[in-house]
Coordinates of N, CA and C in Angstrom, one line a residue:
M24 N 0.8 -1.2 0.0 CA 0.0 0.0 0.0 C 0.9 1.2 0.0
H25 N 0.5 2.2 -0.8 CA 1.3 3.4 -0.9 C 1.3 4.2 0.4
G26 N 2.5 4.8 0.8 CA 2.6 5.5 2.0 C 1.7 6.7 2.1
L27 N 1.3 7.3 1.0 CA 0.4 8.5 1.1 C -0.9 8.1 1.7
I28 N -1.4 6.9 1.3 CA -2.7 6.4 1.8 C -2.6 6.1 3.3
N29 N -1.5 5.4 3.7 CA -1.4 5.2 5.1 C -1.1 6.4 5.9
R30 N -0.4 7.4 5.3 CA -0.2 8.6 6.0 C -1.4 9.4 6.2
A31 N -2.4 9.3 5.2 CA -3.7 10.0 5.4 C -4.4 9.4 6.6
I32 N -4.4 8.1 6.7 CA -5.1 7.5 7.9 C -4.4 7.9 9.2
Q33 N -3.1 8.0 9.2 CA -2.4 8.4 10.4 C -2.8 9.9 10.7
C34 N -2.8 10.8 9.7 CA -3.1 12.2 10.0 C -4.5 12.3 10.5
F35 N -5.5 11.5 9.9 CA -6.9 11.6 10.3 C -7.0 11.2 11.8
L36 N -6.4 10.1 12.2 CA -6.5 9.7 13.6 C -5.8 10.7 14.5
R37 N -4.6 11.2 14.1 CA -3.9 12.2 15.0 C -4.6 13.5 15.1
D38 N -5.1 14.0 13.9 CA -5.8 15.3 13.9 C -7.1 15.3 14.6
T39 N -7.8 14.1 14.5 CA -9.2 14.0 15.1 C -9.2 13.6 16.5
Y40 N -8.3 12.7 16.9 CA -8.4 12.1 18.2 C -7.1 12.3 19.1
G41 N -6.1 12.9 18.5 CA -4.9 13.2 19.2 C -3.8 12.2 19.0
H42 N -2.6 12.7 19.3 CA -1.4 11.9 19.1 C -1.3 10.6 20.0
P43 N -1.8 10.7 21.2 CA -1.8 9.4 22.0 C -2.6 8.3 21.4
L44 N -3.8 8.7 20.8 CA -4.6 7.6 20.2 C -3.8 7.0 19.0
W45 N -3.2 7.9 18.2 CA -2.5 7.4 17.1 C -1.4 6.5 17.5
S46 N -0.6 6.9 18.5 CA 0.5 6.0 19.0 C 0.0 4.7 19.5
A47 N -1.2 4.6 20.2 CA -1.8 3.4 20.6 C -2.2 2.5 19.4
V48 N -2.8 3.1 18.4 CA -3.2 2.4 17.2 C -1.9 1.8 16.5
A49 N -0.9 2.6 16.4 CA 0.3 2.2 15.7 C 0.9 1.0 16.4
Q50 N 1.0 1.0 17.7 CA 1.6 -0.1 18.4 C 0.8 -1.3 18.4
A51 N -0.6 -1.1 18.3 CA -1.5 -2.3 18.2 C -1.4 -2.9 16.9
A52 N -1.2 -2.1 15.8 CA -1.1 -2.6 14.5 C 0.2 -3.3 14.2
Q53 N 1.3 -2.7 14.7 CA 2.7 -3.3 14.5 C 3.6 -2.7 15.5
P54 N 4.0 -3.5 16.5 CA 4.9 -3.0 17.5 C 6.2 -2.3 16.9
G55 N 6.4 -1.1 17.4 CA 7.6 -0.3 16.9 C 7.2 0.7 15.8
L56 N 6.0 0.6 15.3 CA 5.6 1.5 14.3 C 5.3 2.9 14.9
E57 N 6.0 3.9 14.3 CA 5.8 5.3 14.8 C 4.9 6.1 13.8
G58 N 5.1 5.8 12.5 CA 4.4 6.6 11.5 C 4.7 6.1 10.1
F59 N 4.1 6.7 9.1 CA 4.3 6.3 7.8 C 5.1 7.3 7.0
E60 N 6.0 6.9 6.1 CA 6.6 7.8 5.2 C 5.8 7.9 3.9
P61 N 5.5 9.1 3.5 CA 4.5 9.2 2.3 C 4.9 8.6 1.0
M62 N 6.2 8.5 0.8 CA 6.6 7.9 -0.6 C 7.1 6.5 -0.5
L63 N 7.0 5.8 0.6 CA 7.3 4.4 0.7 C 6.1 3.5 0.4
L64 N 6.4 2.3 0.1 CA 5.3 1.3 -0.1 C 5.3 0.3 1.1
Y65 N 4.1 -0.1 1.6 CA 3.9 -0.9 2.7 C 3.0 -2.1 2.3
E66 N 3.2 -3.2 3.1 CA 2.4 -4.4 2.8 C 0.9 -4.1 3.1
P67 N 0.0 -4.5 2.2 CA -1.4 -4.1 2.3 C -2.0 -4.5 3.7
G68 N -1.6 -5.6 4.3 CA -2.2 -6.1 5.5 C -2.0 -5.1 6.6
L69 N -0.9 -4.3 6.6 CA -0.7 -3.3 7.7 C -1.8 -2.2 7.7
T70 N -2.2 -1.8 6.5 CA -3.3 -0.8 6.4 C -4.5 -1.3 7.1
D71 N -4.9 -2.6 6.8 CA -6.1 -3.1 7.4 C -5.9 -3.3 9.0
R72 N -4.7 -3.6 9.4 CA -4.5 -3.7 10.9 C -4.6 -2.4 11.5
V73 N -4.2 -1.3 10.9 CA -4.3 0.0 11.5 C -5.8 0.4 11.6
I74 N -6.5 0.2 10.5 CA -8.0 0.5 10.6 C -8.7 -0.3 11.6
D75 N -8.4 -1.6 11.7 CA -9.0 -2.5 12.7 C -8.7 -2.0 14.1
A76 N -7.4 -1.7 14.3 CA -6.9 -1.2 15.7 C -7.6 0.1 16.0
A77 N -7.8 1.0 15.1 CA -8.5 2.2 15.4 C -9.9 2.0 15.8
A78 N -10.6 1.1 15.0 CA -12.0 0.9 15.3 C -12.1 0.2 16.7
R79 N -11.2 -0.7 17.0 CA -11.3 -1.3 18.3 C -11.0 -0.4 19.5
L80 N -10.0 0.5 19.4 CA -9.6 1.4 20.4 C -10.6 2.5 20.6
L81 N -11.3 2.9 19.5 CA -12.3 3.9 19.6 C -13.7 3.4 19.9
A82 N -13.8 2.0 19.9 CA -15.0 1.3 20.2 C -16.1 1.8 19.2
R83 N -15.7 1.9 18.0 CA -16.6 2.3 16.9 C -16.6 1.3 15.8
P84 N -17.7 1.1 15.0 CA -17.6 0.2 13.9 C -16.6 0.6 12.9
R85 N -15.9 -0.4 12.3 CA -14.9 -0.1 11.3 C -15.5 0.8 10.1
D86 N -16.7 0.5 9.7 CA -17.3 1.3 8.6 C -17.5 2.7 9.0
T87 N -17.8 3.0 10.2 CA -18.0 4.4 10.7 C -16.7 5.1 10.7
V88 N -15.6 4.5 11.1 CA -14.3 5.1 11.1 C -13.9 5.4 9.7
L89 N -14.2 4.5 8.8 CA -13.8 4.8 7.4 C -14.6 5.9 6.8
E90 N -15.9 6.0 7.1 CA -16.7 7.1 6.6 C -16.2 8.5 7.2
D91 N -15.8 8.5 8.5 CA -15.2 9.7 9.1 C -13.9 10.0 8.4
L92 N -13.1 9.0 8.0 CA -11.9 9.3 7.3 C -12.2 10.0 6.0
G93 N -13.2 9.6 5.2 CA -13.6 10.2 4.0 C -14.0 11.7 4.2
I94 N -14.8 11.9 5.2 CA -15.2 13.3 5.5 C -14.0 14.2 5.8
Y95 N -13.1 13.6 6.7 CA -11.8 14.3 7.0 C -11.0 14.7 5.8
L96 N -10.9 13.8 4.8 CA -10.1 14.0 3.6 C -10.5 15.2 2.8
V97 N -11.8 15.6 3.0 CA -12.3 16.8 2.2 C -12.4 18.0 3.1
S98 N -12.8 17.8 4.3 CA -13.2 19.0 5.2 C -12.1 19.5 6.1
H99 N -11.1 18.8 6.4 CA -10.1 19.2 7.4 C -9.2 20.2 6.8
P100 N -8.8 21.3 7.5 CA -7.9 22.3 6.9 C -6.5 21.8 6.5
N101 N -6.1 20.7 7.2 CA -4.8 20.1 6.9 C -4.7 19.4 5.6
V102 N -5.8 19.1 4.9 CA -5.8 18.3 3.7 C -6.5 19.0 2.6
Q103 N -6.4 20.3 2.4 CA -7.1 21.0 1.4 C -6.6 20.7 0.0
G104 N -5.5 20.1 -0.1 CA -5.0 19.7 -1.5 C -5.9 18.7 -2.1
L105 N -6.4 17.8 -1.4 CA -7.3 16.8 -2.0 C -8.6 17.4 -2.4
R106 N -9.2 18.2 -1.5 CA -10.4 19.0 -1.8 C -10.2 19.7 -3.1
R107 N -9.1 20.4 -3.3 CA -8.9 21.2 -4.5 C -8.8 20.2 -5.7
L108 N -8.2 19.1 -5.6 CA -8.1 18.1 -6.7 C -9.5 17.7 -7.1
L109 N -10.3 17.4 -6.1 CA -11.7 16.9 -6.4 C -12.6 18.0 -7.0
R110 N -12.4 19.3 -6.5 CA -13.2 20.4 -7.1 C -12.9 20.7 -8.5
F111 N -11.7 20.3 -8.9 CA -11.4 20.5 -10.4 C -12.2 19.6 -11.2
G112 N -13.0 18.7 -10.6 CA -13.8 17.7 -11.4 C -15.0 18.4 -12.1
G113 N -15.3 19.6 -11.7 CA -16.5 20.3 -12.3 C -17.1 21.4 -11.5
A114 N -17.9 22.2 -12.1 CA -18.5 23.3 -11.5 C -19.7 23.0 -10.6
T115 N -20.3 21.8 -10.9 CA -21.5 21.3 -10.1 C -21.2 20.0 -9.5
F116 N -22.1 19.6 -8.6 CA -21.9 18.3 -7.9 C -22.1 17.1 -8.9
V117 N -23.0 17.3 -9.9 CA -23.2 16.3 -10.9 C -21.9 16.2 -11.8
D118 N -21.4 17.3 -12.2 CA -20.1 17.3 -12.9 C -19.0 16.6 -12.2
F119 N -19.0 16.9 -10.9 CA -18.0 16.2 -10.0 C -18.2 14.7 -10.0
L120 N -19.4 14.2 -9.9 CA -19.7 12.8 -10.0 C -19.3 12.2 -11.3
Q121 N -19.5 12.9 -12.4 CA -19.2 12.4 -13.7 C -17.7 12.3 -13.9
S122 N -16.9 13.0 -13.1 CA -15.4 13.1 -13.2 C -14.8 12.0 -12.3
L123 N -15.5 11.3 -11.5 CA -14.9 10.4 -10.5 C -14.1 9.3 -11.2
E124 N -14.6 8.8 -12.3 CA -13.9 7.7 -12.9 C -12.5 8.1 -13.4
E125 N -12.2 9.4 -13.6 CA -10.9 9.9 -14.0 C -10.0 10.2 -12.8
L126 N -10.5 10.1 -11.6 CA -9.7 10.5 -10.4 C -8.5 9.7 -10.3
P127 N -8.5 8.4 -10.3 CA -7.3 7.6 -10.2 C -6.2 8.0 -11.2
G128 N -6.6 8.3 -12.4 CA -5.7 8.7 -13.5 C -5.1 10.0 -13.2
R129 N -5.9 11.0 -12.7 CA -5.4 12.3 -12.3 C -4.4 12.2 -11.2
A130 N -4.7 11.4 -10.2 CA -3.8 11.2 -9.1 C -2.4 10.6 -9.5
R131 N -2.5 9.7 -10.5 CA -1.2 9.1 -10.9 C -0.3 10.0 -11.7
L132 N -0.9 11.1 -12.2 CA -0.1 12.2 -12.9 C 0.9 12.8 -11.9
A133 N 0.4 12.9 -10.6 CA 1.3 13.5 -9.6 C 2.1 12.4 -8.9
V134 N 1.5 11.2 -8.6 CA 2.1 10.1 -7.9 C 1.9 8.9 -8.7
P135 N 2.9 8.5 -9.6 CA 2.7 7.5 -10.6 C 2.3 6.1 -10.0
D136 N 2.8 5.8 -8.8 CA 2.7 4.4 -8.3 C 1.5 4.3 -7.2
I137 N 0.7 5.4 -7.1 CA -0.4 5.3 -6.1 C -1.5 4.5 -6.7
D138 N -2.2 3.7 -5.8 CA -3.2 2.8 -6.3 C -4.5 3.2 -5.6
L139 N -5.2 4.2 -6.1 CA -6.5 4.6 -5.6 C -7.6 3.6 -6.0
P140 N -8.7 3.6 -5.3 CA -9.9 2.8 -5.7 C -10.3 3.1 -7.1
T141 N -10.7 2.0 -7.8 CA -11.3 2.2 -9.1 C -12.8 2.5 -9.0
L142 N -13.3 3.6 -9.6 CA -14.6 4.0 -9.5 C -15.4 4.0 -10.8
E143 N -16.6 3.5 -10.8 CA -17.4 3.4 -12.0 C -18.8 3.9 -11.7
L144 N -19.2 5.0 -12.4 CA -20.4 5.7 -12.1 C -21.5 5.1 -13.1
Q145 N -22.7 4.8 -12.6 CA -23.8 4.3 -13.4 C -24.9 5.4 -13.3
D146 N -25.3 6.0 -14.4 CA -26.4 7.0 -14.4 C -27.7 6.3 -14.6
H147 N -28.7 6.5 -13.6 CA -30.0 5.9 -13.8 C -31.0 7.0 -14.2
S148 N -30.7 8.2 -13.8 CA -31.5 9.4 -14.2 C -30.7 10.6 -13.9
E149 N -31.3 11.8 -14.1 CA -30.5 13.0 -13.8 C -30.2 13.2 -12.3
T150 N -30.9 12.4 -11.5 CA -30.7 12.6 -10.0 C -30.4 11.3 -9.3
E151 N -30.4 10.2 -10.0 CA -30.1 8.9 -9.4 C -28.9 8.2 -10.0
F152 N -28.0 7.8 -9.1 CA -26.7 7.2 -9.6 C -26.3 6.1 -8.7
T153 N -25.5 5.2 -9.2 CA -24.8 4.1 -8.5 C -23.3 4.2 -8.8
L154 N -22.5 4.2 -7.7 CA -21.1 4.3 -7.9 C -20.5 2.9 -7.4
I155 N -19.8 2.3 -8.3 CA -19.1 1.0 -8.0 C -17.7 1.3 -7.6
C156 N -17.3 0.8 -6.4 CA -15.9 1.0 -5.9 C -15.2 -0.3 -5.8
R157 N -14.0 -0.4 -6.3 CA -13.1 -1.5 -6.2 C -11.8 -1.1 -5.6
S158 N -11.4 -1.8 -4.6 CA -10.2 -1.4 -3.9 C -9.5 -2.6 -3.2
A159 N -8.2 -2.5 -3.0 CA -7.5 -3.5 -2.2 C -7.8 -3.4 -0.7
I160 N -8.3 -2.2 -0.3 CA -8.7 -2.0 1.1 C -10.1 -2.4 1.4
H161 N -10.3 -3.4 2.3 CA -11.6 -3.8 2.6 C -12.4 -2.7 3.2
G162 N -13.6 -2.4 2.6 CA -14.5 -1.4 3.0 C -14.2 0.0 2.6
A163 N -13.3 0.1 1.5 CA -12.9 1.4 1.0 C -14.1 2.2 0.5
G164 N -15.2 1.5 0.2 CA -16.4 2.2 -0.3 C -17.0 3.1 0.8
H165 N -16.7 2.8 2.1 CA -17.2 3.6 3.1 C -16.4 5.0 3.2
V166 N -15.2 4.9 2.9 CA -14.4 6.1 2.7 C -15.0 7.0 1.7
V167 N -15.4 6.4 0.5 CA -16.0 7.1 -0.6 C -17.3 7.7 -0.2
V168 N -18.1 7.0 0.6 CA -19.4 7.5 1.1 C -19.2 8.8 1.9
G169 N -18.2 8.8 2.9 CA -17.9 10.0 3.6 C -17.4 11.1 2.8
L170 N -16.6 10.8 1.8 CA -16.0 11.8 0.9 C -17.2 12.4 0.1
L171 N -18.1 11.6 -0.5 CA -19.2 12.1 -1.3 C -20.1 13.0 -0.4
R172 N -20.4 12.6 0.8 CA -21.3 13.4 1.6 C -20.6 14.8 1.9
A173 N -19.3 14.8 2.2 CA -18.6 16.0 2.4 C -18.6 16.9 1.2
M174 N -18.4 16.3 0.0 CA -18.3 17.0 -1.3 C -19.7 17.6 -1.6
A175 N -20.7 16.9 -1.3 CA -22.1 17.4 -1.5 C -22.3 18.7 -0.7
D176 N -21.9 18.7 0.5 CA -21.9 19.9 1.3 C -21.0 21.0 0.7
D177 N -19.9 20.6 0.2 CA -18.9 21.6 -0.3 C -19.6 22.3 -1.5
Y178 N -20.3 21.5 -2.3 CA -21.0 22.1 -3.5 C -22.3 22.8 -3.2
G179 N -22.8 22.6 -1.9 CA -24.1 23.1 -1.6 C -25.3 22.3 -2.1
A180 N -25.0 21.0 -2.3 CA -26.1 20.1 -2.8 C -26.7 19.3 -1.7
L181 N -28.0 19.1 -1.8 CA -28.7 18.2 -0.8 C -28.7 16.8 -1.5
C182 N -28.0 15.8 -0.9 CA -27.8 14.6 -1.5 C -27.8 13.4 -0.5
L183 N -28.4 12.3 -0.9 CA -28.5 11.1 0.0 C -27.5 10.1 -0.6
V184 N -26.5 9.7 0.3 CA -25.5 8.8 -0.1 C -25.5 7.6 0.8
D185 N -25.7 6.4 0.3 CA -25.7 5.2 1.1 C -24.9 4.1 0.6
H186 N -24.2 3.4 1.5 CA -23.5 2.2 1.1 C -24.4 1.0 1.0
C187 N -24.4 0.3 -0.1 CA -25.4 -0.7 -0.4 C -24.8 -2.1 -0.3
G188 N -23.6 -2.3 0.3 CA -23.0 -3.6 0.4 C -22.1 -3.9 -0.8
S189 N -21.5 -5.1 -0.7 CA -20.5 -5.5 -1.7 C -21.1 -6.7 -2.5
G190 N -20.6 -6.8 -3.8 CA -20.9 -7.9 -4.6 C -19.7 -8.2 -5.5
P191 N -19.9 -9.1 -6.5 CA -18.8 -9.5 -7.3 C -18.2 -8.3 -8.1
E192 N -19.0 -7.3 -8.4 CA -18.5 -6.2 -9.1 C -17.8 -5.1 -8.2
G193 N -17.9 -5.2 -6.9 CA -17.3 -4.3 -6.0 C -18.4 -3.8 -5.0
E194 N -18.0 -2.7 -4.3 CA -18.9 -2.1 -3.3 C -19.8 -1.2 -4.1
R195 N -21.1 -1.2 -3.7 CA -22.1 -0.4 -4.4 C -22.5 0.8 -3.5
I196 N -22.5 2.0 -4.1 CA -22.9 3.2 -3.3 C -24.1 3.9 -4.1
S197 N -25.2 4.1 -3.5 CA -26.3 4.8 -4.1 C -26.3 6.2 -3.8
I198 N -26.5 7.0 -4.8 CA -26.5 8.5 -4.7 C -27.8 9.1 -5.3
T199 N -28.5 9.8 -4.4 CA -29.7 10.5 -4.9 C -29.6 12.0 -4.6
L200 N -29.6 12.7 -5.7 CA -29.5 14.2 -5.6 C -30.9 14.8 -5.5
A201 N -31.1 15.3 -4.3 CA -32.5 15.9 -4.0 C -32.6 17.3 -4.5
Q202 N -31.5 18.1 -4.3 CA -31.5 19.5 -4.7 C -30.1 19.9 -4.9
A203 N -29.8 20.4 -6.2 CA -28.4 20.7 -6.5 C -28.0 22.0 -5.8
G204 N -28.9 23.0 -5.7 CA -28.5 24.3 -5.1 C -29.2 24.5 -3.8
F205 N -29.0 23.5 -2.9 CA -29.7 23.6 -1.6 C -29.1 24.7 -0.7
S206 N -27.8 24.9 -0.8 CA -27.1 26.0 0.0 C -26.0 26.6 -0.9
A207 N -25.4 27.6 -0.3 CA -24.4 28.3 -1.1 C -23.1 27.5 -1.3
G208 N -22.8 26.5 -0.4 CA -21.6 25.7 -0.6 C -20.4 26.5 -0.1
R209 N -19.2 25.9 -0.1 CA -18.0 26.5 0.3 C -17.4 27.2 -0.9
Q210 N -16.7 28.3 -0.6 CA -16.0 29.1 -1.6 C -14.9 28.3 -2.3
F211 N -14.8 28.4 -3.6 CA -13.8 27.7 -4.3 C -13.5 28.5 -5.6
E212 N -12.2 28.7 -5.9 CA -11.8 29.4 -7.1 C -10.8 28.5 -7.8
L213 N -11.0 28.3 -9.2 CA -10.1 27.4 -9.9 C -8.7 28.0 -10.0
A214 N -8.6 29.3 -10.1 CA -7.3 29.9 -10.1 C -7.1 30.7 -8.9
R215 N -5.9 30.6 -8.2 CA -5.6 31.4 -7.1 C -5.1 32.8 -7.5
A216 N -5.6 33.8 -6.8 CA -5.2 35.1 -7.1 C -3.7 35.3 -6.8
T217 N -3.0 36.0 -7.7 CA -1.6 36.4 -7.5 C -1.5 37.7 -6.9
P218 N -0.5 38.0 -6.0 CA -0.3 39.3 -5.4 C -0.2 40.4 -6.4
G219 N -1.0 41.4 -6.2 CA -1.0 42.6 -7.1 C -1.8 42.5 -8.3
A220 N -2.5 41.3 -8.5 CA -3.3 41.1 -9.7 C -4.6 41.9 -9.5
T221 N -5.1 42.4 -10.6 CA -6.3 43.2 -10.6 C -7.5 42.2 -10.9
R222 N -8.7 42.6 -10.4 CA -9.8 41.8 -10.6 C -10.9 42.5 -11.4

């Protein structure tokens, strides 16, 4: 597993629950583990052990911890780079959904050896969608659920997102867009202003 993914889990646990909790999770997952280097590769089982240890020490279901991770990846001030990458997917939430299949490829432009979940969007109508998620991480679809809920808020869309279980094709996520312009959403600009630039 790529170190960037493991590092994201580490930062989520540390920023949300504090360094002592992260230290306890790290030792439970692998004695002697202090943290992850972003550009190294780790055996996939270690990632699962970290998630399982976090769920056990927090006394929370694994799926809930993963959903909270997805929300963190979009909404926490320390990880605004991912939010920016996702917002480049389009001007509306539906545009964003339509761009999800391209996300792994866009990420590999920056980090060639990163292995993000494969996403496949199925359109049933203008407001009803199913997203298929395939990943080496068990339950990664729950991370995507949290991420989608946070992105809906980011776009100001009223949206119902539910994990519908796993099948041979992968994890299924249902998406129902109730209202595209429910609220103003968070401010986002495609181009950052440069000092002294006129508007």
